[in-house]
Amino acid sequence: MDMVVTGALALSCINIVRATGNSVLAFPPTTYTSTLPLVVLQVISALAHYDFSILTNNAIIKSPSRLLRYLAFAAFFIITLWTLTQSARMAELPVPHPIDNLMDIAEKQSDAWTRQATTSGSLLGATQEYHRRHNRFPPPGFNDWYDYAIKRHSAVIDDFDTINEDLGPFWALKPSELRLLTAQAVSDPWNEVVLVKIRGGTASFGKVIPTHKWMVEGLVKMMRGFAFHLPDMDMAFNINDEPRVAVPYSKLRKLRRTPKYESGTTKKSINWSANRAIPLDVLSSSNGTVTPQGLFDNWSFRKNFRRFGSVNCPPSSYVHRLRTWDPTILCTSCAAPHSEGLFLSDWTLASSACHQPDLSDLHGFYLSPSAYKPTNELLPIFSQSKAPNYMDIRYPSAWNYIDKVNYNPTINHTDPPFSVKQNVLFWRGGTTEGFSDMGTWMGMVRQRFVHMVNNSTMSMPVLQPTSEGISVYTYNQIPSNQVEHHPLLTNAAFSTSVGFAPDITRCYGRDCDLQATGFGLHNQSDFQDQWRYKFLMDLDGAGFSGRFFPFLQSHSVPFKAALFREWYDSRLTAWKHFVPIDLRLHGFWSTVAYFAGSLGNHRDSLASGPKDRGEFIAESGRAWAAKALRKEDMEIYLFRLLLEWGRLTDDRRDELGFQLQSSS
Ligand SMILES: *[C@@H]1O[C@H](CO)[C@@H](O)[C@H](O)[C@H]1NC(C)=O
Ligand SMILES: *[C@@H]1O[C@H](CO)[C@@H](O)[C@H](O)[C@H]1NC(C)=O
Ligand SMILES: *[C@@H]1O[C@H](CO)[C@@H](O)[C@H](O)[C@H]1NC(C)=O
Ligand SMILES: *[C@@H]1O[C@H](CO)[C@@H](O)[C@H](O)[C@H]1NC(C)=O
Ligand SMILES: *[C@@H]1O[C@H](CO)[C@@H](O)[C@H](O)[C@H]1NC(C)=O
Ligand SMILES: *[C@@H]1O[C@H](CO)[C@@H](O)[C@H](O)[C@H]1NC(C)=O
Ligand SMILES: *[C@@H]1O[C@H](CO)[C@@H](O)[C@H](O)[C@H]1NC(C)=O
């Protein structure tokens, strides 16, 4: 049985790890010495050459004098000599570990983001800043929102660009169309989309199955403090974890061509239209162009990357050019654009599907989602998170708001200071990423992860200091049976959820047996018991991970590998607030080695905060979460999102705008 599982897993897991260490991996050189300076200098040298030929061919110097030619040659010779000596010298200089570099960059990016996130100091300033960013006035009620945010000490006042990004495409649809599509989406329970409506300043929700009631109930609770500021309106909330809206490139292009609201000329503040509450049954009657039955398709348990995951990528993108690859080896060209060596360097770019065709085989959501009813139409659906290139409107999930999972250390389960925690990376969770039939579990991130840390028989690439000096690094292959000699301790296993029978879930027949034998199953450990470990792995489930907030709030370091992105994505900076891991997992061991080993223990170059780099990330994430990811921040985000939605669906939206009456 073991052979079967191992052999099959090899398809998607082990060989990826193995491939990473050898020549297949094109982008990190075997020895990470001064390649960057070398490249830079080669470029300089090439440019010098280029300059030179331009010089001699230049029309102005049609027949350069002999002297000029000698001079030019001499200049070229000197430049070449100089670059060579420079590169020789620089090759001897210690070269930082890529993670040192990534952390330094993250520090700067996060500072820059925070600075621009709140630049205004008054309602007038915020109104002007809004206009500057979006070329239109804020929606009506902006003053109420501003008061709400200021009273709750929001760290972010001006940067809500995520809202703009999510709602942007919907300006191409008429307000009446948006209302109609909303009404149609919620009209059929099969769609698994639930109506949340505001009437007379009170929020309420439509019919929902009991297991998913917490979602909309929590949402209504989240709105309690500000619903009376909202106009009458309807929203369609996706009650599945999986996102829904994937619009093909050609359709989007057509939509982009429709004239959009660009006005910024409103001269006075105008209130919402009257009679916004149109009864749903009137709306969803035969007037529409789309029938409710045809809105969504059932694609549960089906491979869907081509049909949905990458449909909105331009035809020229890599995802459409590379149609086949060997899933048993790491697709380095797919990872390279967002990587530096083995490490994930660009968290934002990593959330684009267009250069990553191999994702198709590497996530439960693309391989076999459990409850998946997507559409290729641009429908206004509010979702808790979205996969790359999806167009769901993100909103703060009630999951963390109503403490379905929370950070709550107790006397018996303390969260000790980082330095006294166990030097171990910990993960527990269920087999919930997707539904496994025909072996699809072998590509899922959770399964690949547990297998990799618990059963891998292969050696893994780890970037380590060379014997000559701590600051020069080499990729070494470490056999898995030796990882304990290197400080790479992990503790990962599948476990049952509280209140459920111990069982491998979301699988069919043989797939359940194979997983049960291969992975075993542990009893659920107390969620609050995890704070004893320095490093906590965070992986997607069927949708976003509900544990990430508590992980951030703790004194431990979250390691996050994720396809899904949530409302707060732009507020966090990878390598500053958490440690990003590529979904291919190929840099995992080397990243753990960096933080858990001796490498991460010096942090002299950075100005403030703990010297241990792991502790630095743990404390940065914790401090920022306490400031910008509070429950208040979820309310503030949702409030602003719904004001925007209110305007978007208002027939007079082109005139609607909040503008402070100036004293003149
Ligand atoms: C907008 O209209 C509502 C009722 O329709 C009213 O209560 C509110 O005072 C108005 N706000 C402004 C700024 O005119
Ligand atoms: C639907 O169509 C009927 C007849 O064409 C019209 O009277 C009615 O106002 C329309 N309803 C909506 C909500 O547009
Ligand atoms: C969706 O499709 C799956 C697989 O064909 C099927 O098992 C499931 O019952 C369907 N769900 C609905 C709601 O139709
Ligand atoms: C802590 O553990 C002790 C003994 O194991 C138990 O009596 C006590 O109720 C626990 N306290 C909490 C808050 O769980
Ligand atoms: C795999 O997990 C089991 C059970 O937790 C543990 O005993 C074993 O040492 C693990 N193997 C490795 C290689 O980590
Ligand atoms: C993984 O390791 C566990 C514990 O060491 C063992 O029981 C299980 O059979 C192994 N699975 C595979 C697929 O090798
Ligand atoms: C798991 O829990 C059950 C009962 O809740 C207990 O009988 C069993 O021994 C536990 N297993 C382990 C490995 O702790």
XYZ file of N, CA, C and O in Angstrom, residues 119-245:
508
model
N -3.357 59.494 4.280
C -2.626 60.753 4.123
C -3.499 61.931 4.519
O -3.016 62.992 4.852
N -4.813 61.729 4.469
C -5.716 62.833 4.765
C -5.866 62.974 6.273
O -5.743 62.010 7.011
N -6.164 64.182 6.708
C -6.320 64.389 8.138
C -7.695 64.913 8.508
O -7.962 65.231 9.658
N -8.580 64.974 7.517
C -9.912 65.522 7.782
C -10.887 64.950 6.763
O -10.471 64.334 5.782
N -12.153 65.188 6.992
C -13.157 64.727 6.032
C -12.930 65.375 4.669
O -12.992 64.705 3.639
N -12.629 66.665 4.684
C -12.363 67.357 3.422
C -11.169 66.715 2.716
O -11.209 66.414 1.521
N -10.106 66.473 3.499
C -8.911 65.856 2.937
C -9.221 64.475 2.374
O -8.754 64.113 1.285
N -10.017 63.705 3.096
C -10.342 62.346 2.652
C -11.172 62.394 1.376
O -11.015 61.551 0.484
N -12.065 63.392 1.288
C -12.884 63.546 0.083
C -12.003 63.873 -1.121
O -12.154 63.300 -2.200
N -11.064 64.788 -0.877
C -10.160 65.169 -1.973
C -9.264 63.999 -2.374
O -9.035 63.753 -3.561
N -8.774 63.288 -1.379
C -7.901 62.155 -1.659
C -8.665 61.077 -2.437
O -8.127 60.460 -3.353
N -9.916 60.886 -2.068
C -10.758 59.928 -2.793
C -10.856 60.335 -4.260
O -10.704 59.522 -5.165
N -11.113 61.616 -4.469
C -11.262 62.102 -5.835
C -9.965 61.946 -6.616
O -9.964 61.561 -7.787
N -8.863 62.201 -5.942
C -7.572 62.076 -6.606
C -7.329 60.619 -7.034
O -6.877 60.342 -8.138
N -7.683 59.695 -6.154
C -7.422 58.290 -6.455
C -8.373 57.709 -7.497
O -7.988 56.893 -8.321
N -9.625 58.084 -7.431
C -10.633 57.379 -8.220
C -11.300 58.241 -9.286
O -12.173 57.768 -9.994
N -10.932 59.501 -9.329
C -11.491 60.402 -10.323
C -13.010 60.492 -10.255
O -13.703 60.586 -11.265
N -13.536 60.412 -9.092
C -14.950 60.662 -8.864
C -15.121 61.012 -7.389
O -14.200 60.816 -6.601
N -16.295 61.514 -7.049
C -16.514 61.849 -5.654
C -16.856 60.589 -4.868
O -17.318 59.607 -5.438
N -16.643 60.626 -3.570
C -17.044 59.475 -2.758
C -18.558 59.296 -2.824
O -19.272 60.221 -3.205
N -19.056 58.135 -2.449
C -20.509 57.915 -2.490
C -21.218 58.723 -1.403
O -20.575 59.145 -0.441
N -22.524 58.944 -1.554
C -23.283 59.595 -0.489
C -23.079 58.818 0.815
O -22.885 57.606 0.783
N -23.130 59.520 1.919
C -22.935 58.842 3.199
C -21.476 58.733 3.582
O -21.135 58.184 4.628
N -20.604 59.266 2.749
C -19.173 59.163 3.018
C -18.803 59.827 4.345
O -17.926 59.365 5.060
N -19.523 60.907 4.664
C -19.252 61.585 5.936
C -19.575 60.677 7.124
O -18.846 60.647 8.111
N -20.673 59.922 7.004
C -21.009 58.985 8.084
C -19.939 57.903 8.198
O -19.547 57.498 9.284
N -19.500 57.424 7.032
C -18.448 56.413 7.032
C -17.184 56.964 7.682
O -16.558 56.307 8.510
N -16.859 58.183 7.324
C -15.630 58.794 7.842
C -15.695 58.895 9.369
O -14.751 58.528 10.067
N -16.816 59.371 9.868
C -16.988 59.461 11.324
C -16.812 58.086 11.973
O -16.155 57.934 12.992
N -17.448 57.105 11.352
C -17.409 55.737 11.865
C -15.962 55.238 11.952
O -15.544 54.665 12.956
N -15.223 55.477 10.869
C -13.844 54.990 10.804
C -12.948 55.733 11.790
O -12.108 55.121 12.458
N -13.128 57.037 11.888
C -12.284 57.834 12.784
C -12.561 57.463 14.246
O -11.633 57.282 15.034
N -13.848 57.306 14.570
C -14.195 56.947 15.968
C -13.579 55.616 16.365
O -13.281 55.383 17.523
N -13.397 54.745 15.388
C -12.830 53.431 15.689
C -11.337 53.360 15.379
O -10.777 52.283 15.266
N -10.726 54.519 15.244
C -9.278 54.628 15.070
C -8.765 53.771 13.920
O -7.785 53.033 14.074
N -9.427 53.860 12.799
C -8.991 53.074 11.647
C -7.589 53.503 11.222
O -7.315 54.690 11.047
N -6.703 52.523 11.058
C -5.344 52.823 10.605
C -5.348 53.148 9.113
O -4.389 53.693 8.584
N -6.437 52.785 8.438
C -6.527 53.001 7.004
C -7.746 53.882 6.717
O -8.869 53.527 7.094
N -7.521 55.016 6.091
C -8.626 55.903 5.751
C -8.747 56.059 4.233
O -9.836 56.116 3.679
N -7.622 56.087 3.551
C -7.669 56.431 2.128
C -7.483 55.251 1.177
O -7.984 55.283 0.061
N -6.745 54.239 1.583
C -6.478 53.147 0.647
C -7.495 52.013 0.796
O -7.300 51.087 1.588
N -8.552 52.139 0.031
C -9.516 51.040 -0.084
C -9.562 50.626 -1.555
O -10.616 50.359 -2.122
N -8.395 50.581 -2.144
C -8.302 50.301 -3.575
C -8.818 48.905 -3.912
O -9.229 48.648 -5.044
N -8.794 48.011 -2.940
C -9.320 46.661 -3.176
C -10.797 46.733 -3.553
O -11.252 46.000 -4.435
N -11.534 47.626 -2.906
C -12.957 47.787 -3.216
C -13.105 48.262 -4.650
O -13.913 47.749 -5.429
N -12.273 49.232 -4.984
C -12.314 49.778 -6.330
C -11.997 48.721 -7.387
O -12.645 48.625 -8.422
N -11.005 47.915 -7.044
C -10.576 46.851 -7.954
C -11.712 45.826 -8.144
O -12.004 45.400 -9.265
N -12.369 45.460 -7.059
C -13.421 44.446 -7.138
C -14.679 44.977 -7.826
O -15.321 44.264 -8.599
N -15.047 46.227 -7.519
C -16.292 46.754 -8.090
C -16.078 47.347 -9.484
O -17.024 47.485 -10.255
N -14.849 47.685 -9.791
C -14.532 48.357 -11.056
C -15.246 47.782 -12.278
O -15.933 48.509 -12.998
N -15.116 46.476 -12.523
C -15.712 45.895 -13.726
C -17.228 46.097 -13.802
O -17.790 46.150 -14.901
N -17.875 46.235 -12.659
C -19.338 46.291 -12.654
C -19.894 47.641 -13.095
O -21.092 47.758 -13.360
N -19.026 48.643 -13.206
C -19.483 49.914 -13.765
C -19.905 49.736 -15.230
O -20.597 50.588 -15.789
N -19.471 48.646 -15.842
C -19.845 48.398 -17.235
C -21.298 47.946 -17.354
O -21.862 47.930 -18.450
N -21.907 47.545 -16.238
C -23.313 47.124 -16.267
C -24.192 48.262 -15.745
O -23.784 49.010 -14.859
N -25.396 48.345 -16.297
C -26.331 49.378 -15.841
C -26.818 49.048 -14.429
O -26.915 47.878 -14.066
N -27.167 50.077 -13.644
C -27.701 49.813 -12.303
C -28.876 48.841 -12.348
O -28.958 47.919 -11.520
N -29.751 49.014 -13.332
C -30.915 48.122 -13.401
C -30.482 46.685 -13.692
O -31.057 45.731 -13.166
N -29.441 46.539 -14.502
C -28.934 45.188 -14.782
C -28.366 44.549 -13.521
O -28.576 43.362 -13.251
N -27.627 45.341 -12.766
C -27.028 44.818 -11.533
C -28.109 44.363 -10.564
O -27.995 43.312 -9.931
N -29.167 45.162 -10.477
C -30.249 44.798 -9.555
C -30.967 43.549 -10.039
O -31.300 42.648 -9.265
N -31.134 43.481 -11.341
C -31.813 42.318 -11.909
C -30.992 41.044 -11.698
O -31.506 40.005 -11.275
N -29.685 41.129 -11.982
C -28.831 39.952 -11.826
C -28.786 39.493 -10.372
O -28.779 38.293 -10.082
N -28.768 40.473 -9.469
C -28.793 40.133 -8.043
C -30.076 39.380 -7.709
O -30.052 38.321 -7.072
N -31.186 39.944 -8.174
C -32.481 39.321 -7.892
C -32.539 37.908 -8.464
O -33.038 36.975 -7.827
N -32.015 37.749 -9.670
C -32.050 36.425 -10.293
C -31.145 35.436 -9.568
O -31.492 34.277 -9.380
N -29.975 35.917 -9.160
C -29.029 35.014 -8.491
C -29.618 34.448 -7.201
O -29.418 33.286 -6.879
N -30.367 35.289 -6.469
C -30.881 34.819 -5.182
C -32.244 34.143 -5.302
O -32.761 33.608 -4.319
N -32.806 34.154 -6.509
C -34.178 33.675 -6.636
C -34.285 32.151 -6.626
O -35.337 31.604 -6.365
N -33.174 31.464 -6.912
C -33.227 30.013 -6.980
C -32.281 29.418 -5.939
O -31.066 29.613 -6.019
N -32.814 28.694 -4.953
C -31.955 28.154 -3.884
C -30.837 27.261 -4.421
O -29.795 27.125 -3.794
N -31.063 26.662 -5.605
C -30.044 25.802 -6.200
C -28.715 26.553 -6.386
O -27.641 25.970 -6.314
N -28.839 27.869 -6.627
C -27.640 28.680 -6.873
C -26.709 28.779 -5.669
O -25.548 29.137 -5.806
N -27.238 28.506 -4.480
C -26.450 28.645 -3.256
C -25.898 30.056 -3.095
O -24.730 30.287 -2.808
N -26.784 30.994 -3.371
C -26.485 32.412 -3.219
C -27.632 32.990 -2.400
O -28.790 32.738 -2.700
N -27.294 33.716 -1.338
C -28.337 34.163 -0.417
C -28.495 35.679 -0.446
O -27.507 36.418 -0.543
N -29.745 36.090 -0.395
C -30.055 37.521 -0.397
C -29.793 38.139 0.973
O -30.227 37.617 2.005
N -29.070 39.244 0.977
C -29.002 40.090 2.165
C -29.514 41.448 1.719
O -29.087 41.956 0.686
N -30.478 41.969 2.455
C -31.057 43.236 1.992
C -31.116 44.269 3.105
O -31.145 43.932 4.294
N -31.097 45.504 2.683
C -31.260 46.626 3.604
C -32.597 47.270 3.290
O -32.868 47.613 2.127
N -33.453 47.383 4.296
C -34.718 48.095 4.127
C -34.904 49.006 5.328
O -34.850 48.525 6.469
N -35.084 50.283 5.062
C -35.294 51.239 6.154
C -34.170 51.207 7.182
O -34.412 51.344 8.381
N -32.952 50.990 6.714
C -31.807 51.034 7.628
C -31.596 49.784 8.453
O -30.826 49.774 9.409
N -32.295 48.704 8.105
C -32.112 47.452 8.826
C -31.705 46.362 7.850
O -32.279 46.249 6.773
N -30.730 45.557 8.261
C -30.263 44.468 7.402
C -30.969 43.173 7.778
O -31.230 42.911 8.952
N -31.297 42.382 6.768
C -31.871 41.064 7.018
C -31.465 40.139 5.884
O -30.937 40.581 4.871
N -31.699 38.841 6.084
C -31.289 37.916 5.032
C -32.402 36.958 4.644
O -33.347 36.735 5.397
N -32.263 36.389 3.461
C -33.270 35.471 2.935
C -33.059 34.054 3.418
O -32.309 33.794 4.358
N -33.703 33.123 2.746
C -33.633 31.706 3.137
C -32.217 31.173 2.970
O -31.562 31.415 1.971
N -31.779 30.424 3.980
C -30.441 29.840 3.896
C -30.435 28.515 4.640
O -31.125 28.352 5.653
N -29.649 27.547 4.128
C -29.594 26.255 4.811
C -28.918 26.432 6.176
O -27.998 27.233 6.313
N -29.386 25.687 7.187
C -28.941 25.905 8.569
C -27.423 25.891 8.746
O -26.871 26.698 9.488
N -26.733 24.987 8.024
C -25.286 24.882 8.220
C -24.545 26.156 7.800
O -23.415 26.377 8.205
N -25.173 26.947 6.934
C -24.482 28.128 6.429
C -25.071 29.428 6.969
O -24.720 30.506 6.523
N -25.966 29.251 7.935
C -26.658 30.432 8.455
C -25.700 31.423 9.118
O -25.870 32.638 9.007
N -24.659 30.881 9.773
C -23.718 31.757 10.487
C -23.136 32.827 9.570
O -22.845 33.932 10.005
N -22.987 32.481 8.292
C -22.350 33.406 7.352
C -23.119 34.704 7.230
O -22.569 35.790 7.363
N -24.425 34.571 6.937
C -25.231 35.770 6.733
C -25.676 36.375 8.057
O -25.819 37.587 8.181
N -25.841 35.515 9.052
C -26.193 36.016 10.373
C -25.052 36.894 10.916
O -25.279 37.990 11.431
N -23.840 36.381 10.752
C -22.669 37.133 11.193
C -22.515 38.437 10.426
O -22.103 39.456 10.958
N -22.858 38.354 9.156
C -22.760 39.523 8.286
C -23.713 40.628 8.745
O -23.342 41.799 8.844
N -24.925 40.227 9.037
C -25.925 41.183 9.492
C -25.478 41.797 10.823
O -25.632 42.993 11.068
N -24.858 40.965 11.643
C -24.317 41.459 12.908
C -23.209 42.491 12.650
O -23.126 43.522 13.322
N -22.380 42.190 11.665
C -21.284 43.092 11.319
C -21.815 44.457 10.874
O -21.161 45.476 11.019
N -23.041 44.459 10.303
C -23.606 45.697 9.761
C -24.380 46.502 10.802
O -24.804 47.617 10.514
N -24.566 45.913 11.978
C -25.479 46.526 12.936
C -25.135 47.976 13.261
O -26.017 48.814 13.396
N -23.836 48.265 13.361
C -23.424 49.601 13.763
C -23.591 50.667 12.700
O -23.426 51.849 12.982
N -23.873 50.253 11.446
C -23.947 51.268 10.397
C -25.067 51.059 9.381
O -25.248 51.876 8.474
N -25.840 49.971 9.529
C -26.868 49.670 8.525
C -27.830 50.850 8.352
O -28.317 51.099 7.243
N -28.091 51.599 9.429
C -29.039 52.713 9.326
C -28.513 53.859 8.461
O -29.239 54.780 8.137
N -27.231 53.791 8.101
C -26.691 54.786 7.171
C -26.821 54.337 5.716
O -26.485 55.096 4.805
N -27.241 53.103 5.512
C -27.251 52.564 4.149
C -28.618 52.758 3.498
O -29.649 52.701 4.168
N -28.633 52.976 2.178
C -29.909 53.061 1.477
C -30.494 51.659 1.283
O -29.798 50.666 1.473
N -31.728 51.603 0.885
C -32.333 50.301 0.584
C -31.573 49.642 -0.559
O -31.313 50.272 -1.584
N -31.208 48.396 -0.370
C -30.512 47.688 -1.452
C -30.461 46.193 -1.196
O -30.743 45.723 -0.095
N -30.086 45.457 -2.256
C -29.995 43.998 -2.191
C -28.595 43.554 -2.597
O -27.994 44.136 -3.488
N -28.129 42.503 -1.943
C -26.838 41.921 -2.308
C -26.979 40.406 -2.383
O -27.747 39.814 -1.633
N -26.202 39.806 -3.277
C -26.218 38.349 -3.431
C -24.939 37.778 -2.841
O -23.850 38.026 -3.351
N -25.064 37.022 -1.745
C -23.889 36.463 -1.066
C -23.723 34.979 -1.362
O -24.635 34.184 -1.180
N -22.528 34.649 -1.816
C -22.150 33.276 -2.102
C -21.972 32.533 -0.779
O -21.147 32.914 0.037
N -22.730 31.483 -0.558
C -22.570 30.770 0.709
C -21.600 29.587 0.596
O -21.347 28.896 1.574
N -21.060 29.369 -0.573
C -19.999 28.371 -0.691
C -18.654 29.030 -0.405
O -18.508 30.234 -0.541
N -17.682 28.215 -0.025
C -16.342 28.753 0.186
C -15.679 29.086 -1.141
O -14.866 29.989 -1.231
N -16.013 28.317 -2.154
C -15.377 28.477 -3.451
C -15.933 29.706 -4.167
O -17.141 29.937 -4.148
N -15.062 30.487 -4.814
C -15.546 31.651 -5.560
C -16.315 31.230 -6.812
O -16.334 30.050 -7.167
N -16.940 32.183 -7.493
C -17.914 31.857 -8.532
C -17.666 32.460 -9.914
O -18.063 31.890 -10.915
N -17.134 33.673 -9.945
C -17.257 34.476 -11.156
C -15.944 34.537 -11.937
O -14.988 35.173 -11.504
